[in-house]
Coordinates of C-alpha atoms in Angstrom, one line a residue:
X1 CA -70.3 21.7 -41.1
X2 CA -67.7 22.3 -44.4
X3 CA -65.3 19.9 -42.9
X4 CA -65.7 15.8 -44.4
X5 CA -63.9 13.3 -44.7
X6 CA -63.4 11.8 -48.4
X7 CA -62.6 8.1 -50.3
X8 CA -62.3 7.3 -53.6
X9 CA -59.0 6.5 -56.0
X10 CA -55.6 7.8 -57.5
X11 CA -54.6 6.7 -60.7
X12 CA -51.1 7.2 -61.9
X13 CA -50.1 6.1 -66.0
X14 CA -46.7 6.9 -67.4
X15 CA -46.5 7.3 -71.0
X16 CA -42.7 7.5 -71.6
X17 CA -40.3 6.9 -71.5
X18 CA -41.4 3.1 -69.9
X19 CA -45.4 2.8 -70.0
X20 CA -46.2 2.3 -66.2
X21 CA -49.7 2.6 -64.7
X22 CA -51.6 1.8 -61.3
X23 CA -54.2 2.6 -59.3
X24 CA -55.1 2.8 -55.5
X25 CA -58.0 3.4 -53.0
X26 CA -57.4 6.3 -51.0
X27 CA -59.3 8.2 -48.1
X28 CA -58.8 11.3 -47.2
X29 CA -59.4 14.5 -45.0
X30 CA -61.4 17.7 -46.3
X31 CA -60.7 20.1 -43.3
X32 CA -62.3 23.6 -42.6
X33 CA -59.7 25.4 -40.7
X34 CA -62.1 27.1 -38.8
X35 CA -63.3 23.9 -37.8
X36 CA -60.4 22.1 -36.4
X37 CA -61.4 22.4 -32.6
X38 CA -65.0 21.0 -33.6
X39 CA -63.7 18.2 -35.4
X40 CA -61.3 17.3 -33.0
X41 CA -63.7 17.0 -30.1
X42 CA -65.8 14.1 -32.7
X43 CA -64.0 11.1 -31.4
X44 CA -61.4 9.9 -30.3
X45 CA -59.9 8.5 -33.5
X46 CA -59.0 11.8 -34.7
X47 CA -56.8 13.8 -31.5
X48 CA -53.9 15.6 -31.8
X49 CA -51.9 12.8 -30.1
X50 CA -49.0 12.6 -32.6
X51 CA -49.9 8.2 -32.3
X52 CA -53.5 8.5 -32.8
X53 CA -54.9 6.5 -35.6
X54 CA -55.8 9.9 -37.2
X55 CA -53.7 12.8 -36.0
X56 CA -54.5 16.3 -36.8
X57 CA -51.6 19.0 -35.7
X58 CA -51.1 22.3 -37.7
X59 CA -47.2 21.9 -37.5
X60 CA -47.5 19.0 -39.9
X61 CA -48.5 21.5 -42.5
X62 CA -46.4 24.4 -43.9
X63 CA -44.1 23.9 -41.0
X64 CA -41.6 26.8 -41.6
X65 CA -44.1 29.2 -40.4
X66 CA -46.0 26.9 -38.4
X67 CA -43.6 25.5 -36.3
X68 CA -42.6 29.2 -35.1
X69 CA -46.3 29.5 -34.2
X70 CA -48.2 31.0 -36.9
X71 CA -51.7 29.5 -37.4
X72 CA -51.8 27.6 -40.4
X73 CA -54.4 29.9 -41.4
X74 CA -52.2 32.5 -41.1
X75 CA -49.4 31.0 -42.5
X76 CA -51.9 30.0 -45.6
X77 CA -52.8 33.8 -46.2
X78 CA -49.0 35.0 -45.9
X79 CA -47.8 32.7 -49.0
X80 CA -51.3 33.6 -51.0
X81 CA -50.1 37.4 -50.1
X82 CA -46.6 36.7 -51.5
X83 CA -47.5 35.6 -54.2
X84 CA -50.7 37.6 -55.6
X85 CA -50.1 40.7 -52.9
X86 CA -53.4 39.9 -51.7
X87 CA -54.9 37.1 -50.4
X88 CA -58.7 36.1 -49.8
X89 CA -60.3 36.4 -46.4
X90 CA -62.7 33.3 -46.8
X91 CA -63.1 30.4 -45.9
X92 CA -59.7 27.9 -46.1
X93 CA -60.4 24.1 -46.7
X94 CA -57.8 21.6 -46.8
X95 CA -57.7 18.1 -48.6
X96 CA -55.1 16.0 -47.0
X97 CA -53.9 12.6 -45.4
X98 CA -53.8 13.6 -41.8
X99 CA -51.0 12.3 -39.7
X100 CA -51.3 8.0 -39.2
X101 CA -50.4 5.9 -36.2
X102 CA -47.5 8.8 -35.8
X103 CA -45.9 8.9 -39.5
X104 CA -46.4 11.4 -41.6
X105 CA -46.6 11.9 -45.3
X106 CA -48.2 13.9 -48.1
X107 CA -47.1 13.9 -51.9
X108 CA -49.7 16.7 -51.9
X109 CA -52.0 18.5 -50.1
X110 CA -54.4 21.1 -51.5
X111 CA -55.7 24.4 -50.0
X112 CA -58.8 26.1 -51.0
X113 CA -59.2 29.3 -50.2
X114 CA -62.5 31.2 -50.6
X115 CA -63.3 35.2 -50.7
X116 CA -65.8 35.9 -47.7
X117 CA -68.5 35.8 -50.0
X118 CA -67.8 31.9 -50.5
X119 CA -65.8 32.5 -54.2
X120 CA -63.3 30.2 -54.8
X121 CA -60.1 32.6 -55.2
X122 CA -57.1 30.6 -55.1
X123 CA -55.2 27.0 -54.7
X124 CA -52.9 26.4 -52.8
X125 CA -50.7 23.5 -53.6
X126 CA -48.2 22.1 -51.0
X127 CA -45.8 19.3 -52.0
X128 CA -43.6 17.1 -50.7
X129 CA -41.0 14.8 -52.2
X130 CA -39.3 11.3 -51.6
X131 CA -36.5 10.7 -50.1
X132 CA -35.6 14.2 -50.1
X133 CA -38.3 15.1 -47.9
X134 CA -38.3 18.4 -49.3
X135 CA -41.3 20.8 -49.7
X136 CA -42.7 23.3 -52.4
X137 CA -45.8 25.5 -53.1
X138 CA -47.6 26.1 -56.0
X139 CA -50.1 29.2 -55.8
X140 CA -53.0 28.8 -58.1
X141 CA -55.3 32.0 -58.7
X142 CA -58.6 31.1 -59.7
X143 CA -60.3 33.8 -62.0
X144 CA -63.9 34.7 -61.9
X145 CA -65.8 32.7 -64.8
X146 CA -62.5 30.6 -66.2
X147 CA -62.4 27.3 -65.6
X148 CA -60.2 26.1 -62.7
X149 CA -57.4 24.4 -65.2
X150 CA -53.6 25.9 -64.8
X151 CA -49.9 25.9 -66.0
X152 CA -47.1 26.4 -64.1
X153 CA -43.3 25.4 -64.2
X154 CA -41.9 22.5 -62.4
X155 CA -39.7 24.0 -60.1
X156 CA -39.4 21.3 -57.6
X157 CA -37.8 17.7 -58.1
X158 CA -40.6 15.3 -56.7
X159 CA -39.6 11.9 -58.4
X160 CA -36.3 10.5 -59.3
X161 CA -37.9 9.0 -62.1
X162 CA -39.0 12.1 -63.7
X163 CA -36.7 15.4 -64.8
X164 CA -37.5 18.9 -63.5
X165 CA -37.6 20.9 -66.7
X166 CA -41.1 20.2 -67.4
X167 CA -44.5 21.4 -67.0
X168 CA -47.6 20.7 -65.0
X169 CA -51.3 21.1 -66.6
X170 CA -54.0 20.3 -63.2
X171 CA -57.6 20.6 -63.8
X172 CA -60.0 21.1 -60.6
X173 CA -63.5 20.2 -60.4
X174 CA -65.2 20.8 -56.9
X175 CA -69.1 20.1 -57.3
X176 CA -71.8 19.5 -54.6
X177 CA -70.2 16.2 -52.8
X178 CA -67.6 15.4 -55.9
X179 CA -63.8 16.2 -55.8
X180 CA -61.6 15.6 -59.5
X181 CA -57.7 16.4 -59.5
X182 CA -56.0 15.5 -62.5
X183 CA -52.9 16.7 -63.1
X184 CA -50.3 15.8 -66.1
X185 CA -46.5 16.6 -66.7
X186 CA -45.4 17.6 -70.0
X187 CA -42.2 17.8 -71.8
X188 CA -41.2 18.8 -74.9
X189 CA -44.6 19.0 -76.0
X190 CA -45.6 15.8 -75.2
X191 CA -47.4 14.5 -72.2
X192 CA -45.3 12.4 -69.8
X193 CA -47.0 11.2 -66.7
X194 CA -50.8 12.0 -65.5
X195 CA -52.3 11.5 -62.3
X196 CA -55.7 11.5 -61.6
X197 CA -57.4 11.9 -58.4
X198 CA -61.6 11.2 -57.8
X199 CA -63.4 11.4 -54.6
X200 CA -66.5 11.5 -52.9
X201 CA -67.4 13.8 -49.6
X202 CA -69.2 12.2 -46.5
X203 CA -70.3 13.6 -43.6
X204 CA -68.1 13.8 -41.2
X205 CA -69.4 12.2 -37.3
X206 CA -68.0 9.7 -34.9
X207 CA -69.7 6.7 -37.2
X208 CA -68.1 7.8 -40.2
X209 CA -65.1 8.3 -38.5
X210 CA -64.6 4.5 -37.4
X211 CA -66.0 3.5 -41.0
X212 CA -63.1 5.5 -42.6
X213 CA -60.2 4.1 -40.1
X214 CA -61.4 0.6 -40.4
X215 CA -61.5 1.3 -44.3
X216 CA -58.2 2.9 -44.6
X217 CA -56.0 2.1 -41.7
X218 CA -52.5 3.4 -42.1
X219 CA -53.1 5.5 -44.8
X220 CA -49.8 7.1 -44.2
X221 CA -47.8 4.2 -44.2
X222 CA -49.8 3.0 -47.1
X223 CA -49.4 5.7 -49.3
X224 CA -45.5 5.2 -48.3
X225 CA -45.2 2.1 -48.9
X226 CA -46.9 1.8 -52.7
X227 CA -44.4 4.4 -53.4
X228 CA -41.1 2.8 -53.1
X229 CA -43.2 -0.4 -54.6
X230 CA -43.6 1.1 -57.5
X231 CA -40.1 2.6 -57.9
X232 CA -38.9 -1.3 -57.2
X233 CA -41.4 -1.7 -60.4
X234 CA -40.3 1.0 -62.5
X235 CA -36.5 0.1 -61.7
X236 CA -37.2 -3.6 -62.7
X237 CA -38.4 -2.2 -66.2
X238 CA -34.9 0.2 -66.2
X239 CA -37.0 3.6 -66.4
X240 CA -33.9 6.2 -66.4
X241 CA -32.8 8.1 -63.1
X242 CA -32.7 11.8 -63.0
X243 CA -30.1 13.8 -60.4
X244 CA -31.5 15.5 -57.8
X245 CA -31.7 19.3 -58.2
X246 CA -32.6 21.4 -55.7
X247 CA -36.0 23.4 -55.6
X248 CA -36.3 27.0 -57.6
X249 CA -37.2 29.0 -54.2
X250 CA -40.3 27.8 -52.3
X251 CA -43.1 29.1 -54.3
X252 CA -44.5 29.2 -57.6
X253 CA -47.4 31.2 -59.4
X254 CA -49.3 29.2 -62.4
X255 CA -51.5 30.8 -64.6
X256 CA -55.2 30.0 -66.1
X257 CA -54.8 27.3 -68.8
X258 CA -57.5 28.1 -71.5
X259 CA -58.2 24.3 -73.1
X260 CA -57.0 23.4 -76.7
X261 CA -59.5 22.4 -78.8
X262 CA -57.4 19.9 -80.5
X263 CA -55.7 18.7 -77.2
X264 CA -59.5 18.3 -75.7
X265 CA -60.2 16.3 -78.9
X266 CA -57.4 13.8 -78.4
X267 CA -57.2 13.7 -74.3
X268 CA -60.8 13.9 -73.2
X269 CA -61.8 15.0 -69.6
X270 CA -61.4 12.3 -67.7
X271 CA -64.3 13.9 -65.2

């Protein structure tokens, strides 16, 4: 089976204009789509009972297609063929915070789609903001023999502690049982904010089910929660507010990010 479930950390570090860092435990899903009935039928801590202590519906995901009754699947290959005019006929794995106890919430969940012949050929990025409960994608084509590091605009206003008119950098690594995310905001030529997601895959059973909801129980709420505590925090250290503006459309295209020696040099990989 592709499908696991996953535990490990997010750090976040602001480097202007207020220094600001923390760092949390996390757990998380890694979902073959292909595999949803399978997983489902694993225990009963994981149903599609919207109250169930881990919730899995495809609505929750991409819900302007979904929510008229397009597989997520589906949906998935109809944004990838959008954006790139084609889209890969693979495998598509998701990494995401399934639904909690009935609430909710992902800053970011990440789609990996794979060619039939297994190739990695694309990311696809999903975001959601707070409060605006708002949503964006990011398409991400991956390139045969270049590493898996992009640019791409900001086109969506996540934070009201950070401005719009900047740019992300995200590196992927995805390596036997070992998932790195880091991803860093840049303005003006100078790096802003970085966040930097590590995990570990396990295999996925009843056992480690119970092990993972004993572990991280309300991970929804959690992740909710440490968010407005640490806009309380950055408020307290008067970090500037930005005005809400409103998303540039509902999709956005980055491009391979070859690494600069001098920037490697200065900000090593933090793999």
């Amino acid at each position: 089976m592709n499908s696991s479930l996953c535990r490990g950390w997010i750090d976040h570090r602001r480097h202007a204009p207020r220094v600001h860092a923390f760092r949390y435990p996390i757990g998380m899903l890694y979902l073959d789509l292909a595999e949803q009935d399978h997983v489902l039928g694993l225990s009963r801590l994981l149903r599609s009972w919207p109250l169930a202590p881990l919730c899995w519906r495809e609505r929750d995901y991409l819900p302007a297609r979904t929510r008229l009754g397009v597989p997520l699947v589906d949906a998935v290959r109809e944004i990838l063929t959008e954006a790139l005019g084609t889209a890969p006929q693979g495998a598509i794995q998701l990494l995401t915070q399934p639904r909690s106890w009935g609430l909710s919430f992902n800053p970011v969940s990440f789609y990996f789609c794979h060619e039939a012949d297994g190739r990695l050929s694309a990311i696809l990025c999903e975001v959601r903001n707070t409060p605006w409960r708002e949503r964006h994608h990011y398409v991400l084509p991956v390139r045969p023999g270049e590493p898996q590091a992009f640019r791409v605009a900001k086109a969506f206003h996540v934070s009201p502690f950070l401005p719009r008119d900047m740019d992300y950098r995200m590196r992927f690594r995805l390596q036997d049982s070992h998932i790195r995310v880091h991803m860093e905001n840049w303005r003006d030529g100078h790096k802003v904010f970085e966040a930097h997601l590590a995990l570990e895959r396990e295999p996925l059973d009843g056992r480690s089910l119970r092990r993972h909801v004993l572990a991280f129980p309300w991970m929804s709420l959690r992740t909710l929660s440490a968010i407005y505590w640490q806009a309380l925090r950055l408020l307290l250290k008067r970090s500037p507010l930005y005005t809400h503006q409103a998303s540039q459309g509902d999709l956005s295209i980055g491009e391979t990010a070859h690494k600069d020696p001098d920037h490697a040099r200065t900000h090593p990989e933090r793999y």
